[in-house]
């Protein structure tokens, strides 16, 4: 099954839902960034959240960035998606090694930290991007995203995110869902939905049984008149370019660039998201200075 994300409604449009399979995205990210298992789990959850949240972007060129910065050894992690669910991300410290938590699971909250913040930045092509900021409430990421939705967007939401890592540290599966109550949702439905969500196994358990995002929403929302309205592929894709790196260098300022020319006679920049390297010779840098 290829990575993909689906959009759905239920209960006559008073429930909105998204679900995604991001197994390949997280597998590729692990290889690219040499992620230790707990870092795979943390970044995988954030990448999945970005894929899910990208589905409510309205404009073709809109992007969403999720930035999580905590006081744990992971340092922080970041994921960016465009409106077509092309996602990219990285963690500050990919080789964090922590013992399993008391439930025998990867200690994502321990790696992220329980003190810190989560930023959601929506760039919708306006002069200023929308920035939602919340303090971390758990560090497990799904709860933090749910809190962001409730606090910043005033949308009550259930968020599940999971990454299943094999003994050899490869990624067995990764995915997630967001279920949201829209204005007009009836109290009775809210109660029934809560019961349903609490009774459903973890997303990684469902995926290990071969359940697709479609199956998972059917399990949770089937009784509420699920209507799957769209499906799209999602993939790991960086949009860095030499042009962008030139702009980054220019943002250092001309005196700083002249200093680099004098000290290093050139520069190498590396994209944090995809690790691509860009070389700039002394002549290249002089051209930038003289632009
Ligand atoms: Zn890149």
mmCIF file of C-alpha atoms and ligand atoms in Angstrom:
data_model
loop_
_atom_site.group_PDB
_atom_site.id
_atom_site.type_symbol
_atom_site.label_atom_id
_atom_site.label_comp_id
_atom_site.label_asym_id
_atom_site.label_seq_id
_atom_site.Cartn_x
_atom_site.Cartn_y
_atom_site.Cartn_z
ATOM 1 C CA UNK A 1 0.000 0.000 0.000
ATOM 2 C CA UNK A 2 1.409 3.385 -0.967
ATOM 3 C CA UNK A 3 1.440 6.269 1.470
ATOM 4 C CA UNK A 4 -1.725 8.285 1.185
ATOM 5 C CA UNK A 5 -4.049 10.569 3.085
ATOM 6 C CA UNK A 6 -7.842 10.604 2.985
ATOM 7 C CA UNK A 7 -10.469 13.205 3.844
ATOM 8 C CA UNK A 8 -13.905 12.336 5.136
ATOM 9 C CA UNK A 9 -17.022 13.626 6.837
ATOM 10 C CA UNK A 10 -19.648 11.938 8.984
ATOM 11 C CA UNK A 11 -22.820 12.731 10.919
ATOM 12 C CA UNK A 12 -24.168 14.970 8.189
ATOM 13 C CA UNK A 13 -20.981 17.022 8.004
ATOM 14 C CA UNK A 14 -20.747 17.756 11.733
ATOM 15 C CA UNK A 15 -17.737 15.432 11.956
ATOM 16 C CA UNK A 16 -14.667 15.996 9.798
ATOM 17 C CA UNK A 17 -11.857 13.444 9.608
ATOM 18 C CA UNK A 18 -8.468 12.838 8.037
ATOM 19 C CA UNK A 19 -6.378 9.660 8.107
ATOM 20 C CA UNK A 20 -3.015 8.774 6.617
ATOM 21 C CA UNK A 21 -0.568 5.953 6.025
ATOM 22 C CA UNK A 22 2.934 7.465 6.213
ATOM 23 C CA UNK A 23 4.978 4.260 6.498
ATOM 24 C CA UNK A 24 7.285 4.974 3.549
ATOM 25 C CA UNK A 25 7.739 8.643 4.455
ATOM 26 C CA UNK A 26 8.933 7.704 7.935
ATOM 27 C CA UNK A 27 11.072 4.812 6.643
ATOM 28 C CA UNK A 28 12.811 7.157 4.201
ATOM 29 C CA UNK A 29 13.254 9.791 6.915
ATOM 30 C CA UNK A 30 14.850 7.244 9.218
ATOM 31 C CA UNK A 31 17.393 6.270 6.546
ATOM 32 C CA UNK A 32 18.029 9.874 5.507
ATOM 33 C CA UNK A 33 18.612 11.212 9.019
ATOM 34 C CA UNK A 34 19.901 7.976 10.640
ATOM 35 C CA UNK A 35 17.180 8.248 13.259
ATOM 36 C CA UNK A 36 17.384 6.228 16.451
ATOM 37 C CA UNK A 37 14.062 4.449 17.188
ATOM 38 C CA UNK A 38 12.665 7.055 19.577
ATOM 39 C CA UNK A 39 13.632 9.803 17.106
ATOM 40 C CA UNK A 40 11.845 7.858 14.322
ATOM 41 C CA UNK A 41 8.764 7.701 16.537
ATOM 42 C CA UNK A 42 8.863 11.413 17.366
ATOM 43 C CA UNK A 43 9.616 12.725 13.879
ATOM 44 C CA UNK A 44 7.261 10.168 12.316
ATOM 45 C CA UNK A 45 4.390 11.438 14.441
ATOM 46 C CA UNK A 46 5.152 15.061 13.562
ATOM 47 C CA UNK A 47 5.484 14.272 9.833
ATOM 48 C CA UNK A 48 2.165 12.429 9.967
ATOM 49 C CA UNK A 49 0.510 15.352 11.758
ATOM 50 C CA UNK A 50 1.786 17.711 9.040
ATOM 51 C CA UNK A 51 0.369 15.435 6.314
ATOM 52 C CA UNK A 52 -3.018 15.316 8.078
ATOM 53 C CA UNK A 53 -3.118 19.065 8.721
ATOM 54 C CA UNK A 54 -2.110 19.844 5.124
ATOM 55 C CA UNK A 55 -5.502 18.545 4.042
ATOM 56 C CA UNK A 56 -7.301 21.549 5.469
ATOM 57 C CA UNK A 57 -5.085 24.055 3.636
ATOM 58 C CA UNK A 58 -7.182 25.917 1.106
ATOM 59 C CA UNK A 59 -4.727 27.523 -1.305
ATOM 60 C CA UNK A 60 -2.640 25.628 -3.846
ATOM 61 C CA UNK A 61 0.599 27.215 -2.574
ATOM 62 C CA UNK A 62 -0.206 27.170 1.143
ATOM 63 C CA UNK A 63 2.162 25.381 3.509
ATOM 64 C CA UNK A 64 1.923 24.212 7.087
ATOM 65 C CA UNK A 65 4.841 23.937 9.497
ATOM 66 C CA UNK A 66 4.753 22.147 12.837
ATOM 67 C CA UNK A 67 7.598 23.060 15.130
ATOM 68 C CA UNK A 68 8.003 21.271 18.452
ATOM 69 C CA UNK A 69 10.634 22.440 20.876
ATOM 70 C CA UNK A 70 10.938 20.751 24.240
ATOM 71 C CA UNK A 71 13.480 20.424 27.030
ATOM 72 C CA UNK A 72 14.172 16.729 26.289
ATOM 73 C CA UNK A 73 17.301 15.276 24.616
ATOM 74 C CA UNK A 74 15.702 15.321 21.134
ATOM 75 C CA UNK A 75 15.956 19.118 21.280
ATOM 76 C CA UNK A 76 13.137 19.655 18.860
ATOM 77 C CA UNK A 77 11.625 18.514 15.632
ATOM 78 C CA UNK A 78 10.005 20.166 12.686
ATOM 79 C CA UNK A 79 7.825 19.076 9.782
ATOM 80 C CA UNK A 80 6.591 21.070 6.804
ATOM 81 C CA UNK A 81 3.939 20.059 4.298
ATOM 82 C CA UNK A 82 2.543 21.752 1.222
ATOM 83 C CA UNK A 83 -1.110 21.471 0.236
ATOM 84 C CA UNK A 84 -0.323 18.367 -1.855
ATOM 85 C CA UNK A 85 1.003 16.498 1.201
ATOM 86 C CA UNK A 86 4.626 16.740 0.076
ATOM 87 C CA UNK A 87 6.244 16.665 3.490
ATOM 88 C CA UNK A 88 9.738 17.133 4.894
ATOM 89 C CA UNK A 89 11.156 17.235 8.395
ATOM 90 C CA UNK A 90 14.080 16.746 10.724
ATOM 91 C CA UNK A 91 14.972 16.415 14.396
ATOM 92 C CA UNK A 92 17.736 18.336 16.144
ATOM 93 C CA UNK A 93 19.368 15.256 17.724
ATOM 94 C CA UNK A 94 18.632 12.111 15.677
ATOM 95 C CA UNK A 95 20.682 9.687 17.807
ATOM 96 C CA UNK A 96 18.807 10.072 21.089
ATOM 97 C CA UNK A 97 18.770 6.781 22.955
ATOM 98 C CA UNK A 98 16.301 6.371 25.817
ATOM 99 C CA UNK A 99 14.975 3.341 27.692
ATOM 100 C CA UNK A 100 11.384 2.309 26.927
ATOM 101 C CA UNK A 101 8.740 3.983 29.081
ATOM 102 C CA UNK A 102 6.713 2.179 31.771
ATOM 103 C CA UNK A 103 4.255 0.958 29.109
ATOM 104 C CA UNK A 104 7.090 -0.671 27.151
ATOM 105 C CA UNK A 105 6.778 1.959 24.398
ATOM 106 C CA UNK A 106 9.309 4.374 22.969
ATOM 107 C CA UNK A 107 9.510 7.275 25.358
ATOM 108 C CA UNK A 108 8.579 10.027 22.906
ATOM 109 C CA UNK A 109 7.524 12.398 25.694
ATOM 110 C CA UNK A 110 10.846 11.771 27.440
ATOM 111 C CA UNK A 111 12.740 12.515 24.212
ATOM 112 C CA UNK A 112 10.716 15.613 23.304
ATOM 113 C CA UNK A 113 10.451 16.870 26.870
ATOM 114 C CA UNK A 114 7.351 17.803 28.821
ATOM 115 C CA UNK A 115 8.204 21.476 29.035
ATOM 116 C CA UNK A 116 8.267 23.382 25.789
ATOM 117 C CA UNK A 117 6.049 24.601 23.014
ATOM 118 C CA UNK A 118 4.389 23.636 19.769
ATOM 119 C CA UNK A 119 4.060 26.110 16.929
ATOM 120 C CA UNK A 120 1.814 25.695 13.930
ATOM 121 C CA UNK A 121 2.651 28.092 11.129
ATOM 122 C CA UNK A 122 0.289 28.328 8.179
ATOM 123 C CA UNK A 123 1.715 30.256 5.274
ATOM 124 C CA UNK A 124 -1.222 31.180 3.097
ATOM 125 C CA UNK A 125 0.592 33.621 0.840
ATOM 126 C CA UNK A 126 -0.493 36.598 2.928
ATOM 127 C CA UNK A 127 1.850 39.261 4.219
ATOM 128 C CA UNK A 128 2.084 37.557 7.603
ATOM 129 C CA UNK A 129 1.712 33.813 8.172
ATOM 130 C CA UNK A 130 -0.788 32.521 10.735
ATOM 131 C CA UNK A 131 1.064 31.325 13.832
ATOM 132 C CA UNK A 132 -0.601 29.251 16.539
ATOM 133 C CA UNK A 133 1.408 28.726 19.696
ATOM 134 C CA UNK A 134 0.663 26.383 22.592
ATOM 135 C CA UNK A 135 2.697 25.015 25.457
ATOM 136 C CA UNK A 136 3.346 21.272 25.357
ATOM 137 C CA UNK A 137 0.782 19.392 27.424
ATOM 138 C CA UNK A 138 2.288 15.900 27.133
ATOM 139 C CA UNK A 139 5.228 15.699 24.720
ATOM 140 C CA UNK A 140 3.643 12.611 23.112
ATOM 141 C CA UNK A 141 2.743 14.887 20.162
ATOM 142 C CA UNK A 142 -0.801 13.623 19.381
ATOM 143 C CA UNK A 143 -2.144 15.099 22.640
ATOM 144 C CA UNK A 144 -0.229 18.288 21.948
ATOM 145 C CA UNK A 145 -1.743 18.606 18.461
ATOM 146 C CA UNK A 146 -5.227 17.973 19.923
ATOM 147 C CA UNK A 147 -4.597 20.685 22.504
ATOM 148 C CA UNK A 148 -3.451 23.046 19.738
ATOM 149 C CA UNK A 149 -6.696 22.426 17.807
ATOM 150 C CA UNK A 150 -8.833 23.010 20.896
ATOM 151 C CA UNK A 151 -6.941 26.035 22.162
ATOM 152 C CA UNK A 152 -5.827 27.850 18.987
ATOM 153 C CA UNK A 153 -8.508 26.869 16.492
ATOM 154 C CA UNK A 154 -11.352 26.151 18.942
ATOM 155 C CA UNK A 155 -12.040 22.837 17.197
ATOM 156 C CA UNK A 156 -12.521 19.853 19.546
ATOM 157 C CA UNK A 157 -10.409 17.085 18.007
ATOM 158 C CA UNK A 158 -9.284 13.536 18.588
ATOM 159 C CA UNK A 159 -5.754 12.985 17.301
ATOM 160 C CA UNK A 160 -3.974 9.623 17.023
ATOM 161 C CA UNK A 161 -0.420 9.306 15.715
ATOM 162 C CA UNK A 162 1.757 6.220 15.786
ATOM 163 C CA UNK A 163 4.985 4.723 14.482
ATOM 164 C CA UNK A 164 5.764 1.023 14.882
ATOM 165 C CA UNK A 165 9.503 0.284 14.868
ATOM 166 C CA UNK A 166 10.888 -3.221 14.318
ATOM 167 C CA UNK A 167 13.685 -4.836 16.356
ATOM 168 C CA UNK A 168 16.168 -3.948 13.608
ATOM 169 C CA UNK A 169 14.983 -0.309 13.934
ATOM 170 C CA UNK A 170 13.237 -0.326 10.537
ATOM 171 C CA UNK A 171 9.743 1.139 10.304
ATOM 172 C CA UNK A 172 6.941 -1.444 10.259
ATOM 173 C CA UNK A 173 4.170 1.100 9.947
ATOM 174 C CA UNK A 174 3.309 4.710 10.591
ATOM 175 C CA UNK A 175 0.072 6.611 10.386
ATOM 176 C CA UNK A 176 -2.534 8.662 12.128
ATOM 177 C CA UNK A 177 -5.933 10.255 12.118
ATOM 178 C CA UNK A 178 -7.651 13.451 13.176
ATOM 179 C CA UNK A 179 -11.386 13.495 13.925
ATOM 180 C CA UNK A 180 -12.959 16.896 14.500
ATOM 181 C CA UNK A 181 -16.310 18.114 15.731
ATOM 182 C CA UNK A 182 -17.660 20.915 13.621
ATOM 183 C CA UNK A 183 -20.183 23.486 14.839
ATOM 184 C CA UNK A 184 -23.618 21.907 15.191
ATOM 185 C CA UNK A 185 -22.382 18.492 16.341
ATOM 186 C CA UNK A 186 -24.968 17.001 18.693
ATOM 187 C CA UNK A 187 -24.049 16.226 22.315
ATOM 188 C CA UNK A 188 -25.276 12.667 21.856
ATOM 189 C CA UNK A 189 -22.911 12.103 18.926
ATOM 190 C CA UNK A 190 -19.988 13.555 20.869
ATOM 191 C CA UNK A 191 -20.551 11.034 23.666
ATOM 192 C CA UNK A 192 -20.896 8.118 21.252
ATOM 193 C CA UNK A 193 -17.769 9.166 19.381
ATOM 194 C CA UNK A 194 -15.764 9.375 22.603
ATOM 195 C CA UNK A 195 -16.845 5.842 23.547
ATOM 196 C CA UNK A 196 -15.929 4.594 20.082
ATOM 197 C CA UNK A 197 -12.491 6.208 20.034
ATOM 198 C CA UNK A 198 -11.697 4.884 23.518
ATOM 199 C CA UNK A 199 -12.605 1.347 22.428
ATOM 200 C CA UNK A 200 -10.464 1.352 19.271
ATOM 201 C CA UNK A 201 -6.971 -0.235 19.432
ATOM 202 C CA UNK A 202 -3.850 1.868 18.834
ATOM 203 C CA UNK A 203 -3.363 2.991 15.222
ATOM 204 C CA UNK A 204 -0.139 0.963 14.887
ATOM 205 C CA UNK A 205 -2.010 -2.160 16.058
ATOM 206 C CA UNK A 206 -4.707 -1.592 13.437
ATOM 207 C CA UNK A 207 -2.118 -0.982 10.727
ATOM 208 C CA UNK A 208 -0.165 -4.095 11.748
ATOM 209 C CA UNK A 209 -3.398 -6.022 11.092
ATOM 210 C CA UNK A 210 -3.343 -4.619 7.562
ATOM 211 C CA UNK A 211 -5.980 -1.941 8.111
ATOM 212 C CA UNK A 212 -5.836 0.992 5.698
ATOM 213 C CA UNK A 213 -6.733 4.610 6.566
ATOM 214 C CA UNK A 214 -10.116 3.910 4.916
ATOM 215 C CA UNK A 215 -10.656 0.830 7.128
ATOM 216 C CA UNK A 216 -9.684 2.740 10.260
ATOM 217 C CA UNK A 217 -12.129 5.592 9.658
ATOM 218 C CA UNK A 218 -14.778 2.994 8.801
ATOM 219 C CA UNK A 219 -14.173 1.286 12.167
ATOM 220 C CA UNK A 220 -14.513 4.553 14.083
ATOM 221 C CA UNK A 221 -17.046 6.473 12.007
ATOM 222 C CA UNK A 222 -18.897 3.717 10.140
ATOM 223 C CA UNK A 223 -21.891 4.021 12.493
ATOM 224 C CA UNK A 224 -22.003 7.780 11.939
ATOM 225 C CA UNK A 225 -22.525 7.699 8.173
ATOM 226 C CA UNK A 226 -18.909 7.950 7.014
ATOM 227 C CA UNK A 227 -18.415 9.639 3.658
ATOM 228 C CA UNK A 228 -14.871 9.512 2.252
ATOM 229 C CA UNK A 229 -14.585 12.610 0.103
ATOM 230 C CA UNK A 230 -11.025 12.428 -1.158
ATOM 231 C CA UNK A 231 -7.749 10.538 -1.247
ATOM 232 C CA UNK A 232 -4.306 11.752 -2.262
ATOM 233 C CA UNK A 233 -0.770 10.371 -2.213
ATOM 234 C CA UNK A 234 1.617 11.817 0.372
ATOM 235 C CA UNK A 235 5.380 11.691 0.033
ATOM 236 C CA UNK A 236 8.707 12.842 1.417
ATOM 237 C CA UNK A 237 9.880 15.685 -0.791
ATOM 238 C CA UNK A 238 12.185 18.629 -0.183
ATOM 239 C CA UNK A 239 11.911 21.871 -2.116
ATOM 240 C CA UNK A 240 15.379 23.246 -1.416
ATOM 241 C CA UNK A 241 17.377 24.779 -4.251
ATOM 242 C CA UNK A 242 20.617 26.596 -4.929
ATOM 243 C CA UNK A 243 18.566 29.753 -5.288
ATOM 244 C CA UNK A 244 17.127 29.350 -1.789
ATOM 245 C CA UNK A 245 20.591 28.683 -0.351
ATOM 246 C CA UNK A 246 21.867 31.863 -2.034
ATOM 247 C CA UNK A 247 19.104 33.813 -0.322
ATOM 248 C CA UNK A 248 20.068 32.254 3.020
ATOM 249 C CA UNK A 249 23.675 33.314 2.468
ATOM 250 C CA UNK A 250 22.576 36.821 1.487
ATOM 251 C CA UNK A 251 20.523 37.064 4.664
ATOM 252 C CA UNK A 252 23.795 36.832 6.627
ATOM 253 C CA UNK A 253 24.674 40.309 5.351
ATOM 254 C CA UNK A 254 27.486 41.487 3.110
ATOM 255 C CA UNK A 255 30.091 42.017 5.821
ATOM 256 C CA UNK A 256 29.564 38.473 7.096
ATOM 257 C CA UNK A 257 29.882 37.124 3.526
ATOM 258 C CA UNK A 258 33.115 39.054 3.008
ATOM 259 C CA UNK A 259 34.405 37.557 6.249
ATOM 260 C CA UNK A 260 33.556 34.031 5.004
ATOM 261 C CA UNK A 261 35.359 34.755 1.723
ATOM 262 C CA UNK A 262 38.428 35.948 3.581
ATOM 263 C CA UNK A 263 38.456 33.088 6.105
ATOM 264 C CA UNK A 264 37.237 30.123 4.057
ATOM 265 C CA UNK A 265 37.482 31.182 0.388
ATOM 266 C CA UNK A 266 34.107 29.569 -0.234
ATOM 267 C CA UNK A 267 31.180 28.040 1.571
ATOM 268 C CA UNK A 268 29.236 24.824 1.782
ATOM 269 C CA UNK A 269 25.635 24.903 2.927
ATOM 270 C CA UNK A 270 23.519 21.897 3.745
ATOM 271 C CA UNK A 271 19.749 21.554 3.745
ATOM 272 C CA UNK A 272 18.541 20.401 7.186
ATOM 273 C CA UNK A 273 15.559 18.647 5.631
ATOM 274 C CA UNK A 274 17.186 16.475 2.931
ATOM 275 C CA UNK A 275 20.931 16.814 3.702
ATOM 276 C CA UNK A 276 21.690 18.032 0.157
ATOM 277 C CA UNK A 277 24.913 20.006 0.055
ATOM 278 C CA UNK A 278 25.483 23.155 -1.980
ATOM 279 C CA UNK A 279 28.990 24.420 -2.749
ATOM 280 C CA UNK A 280 29.789 28.089 -3.244
ATOM 281 C CA UNK A 281 33.206 29.103 -4.558
ATOM 282 C CA UNK A 282 34.924 32.359 -3.705
ATOM 283 C CA UNK A 283 33.714 33.731 -7.060
ATOM 284 C CA UNK A 284 30.125 32.627 -6.342
ATOM 285 C CA UNK A 285 30.211 34.437 -3.010
ATOM 286 C CA UNK A 286 31.743 37.577 -4.546
ATOM 287 C CA UNK A 287 28.895 37.604 -7.065
ATOM 288 C CA UNK A 288 26.398 37.515 -4.192
ATOM 289 C CA UNK A 289 28.189 40.338 -2.400
ATOM 290 C CA UNK A 290 28.113 42.451 -5.556
ATOM 291 C CA UNK A 291 24.476 41.756 -6.399
HETATM 292 ZN ZN1 LIG B 1 16.459 19.999 0.963
#
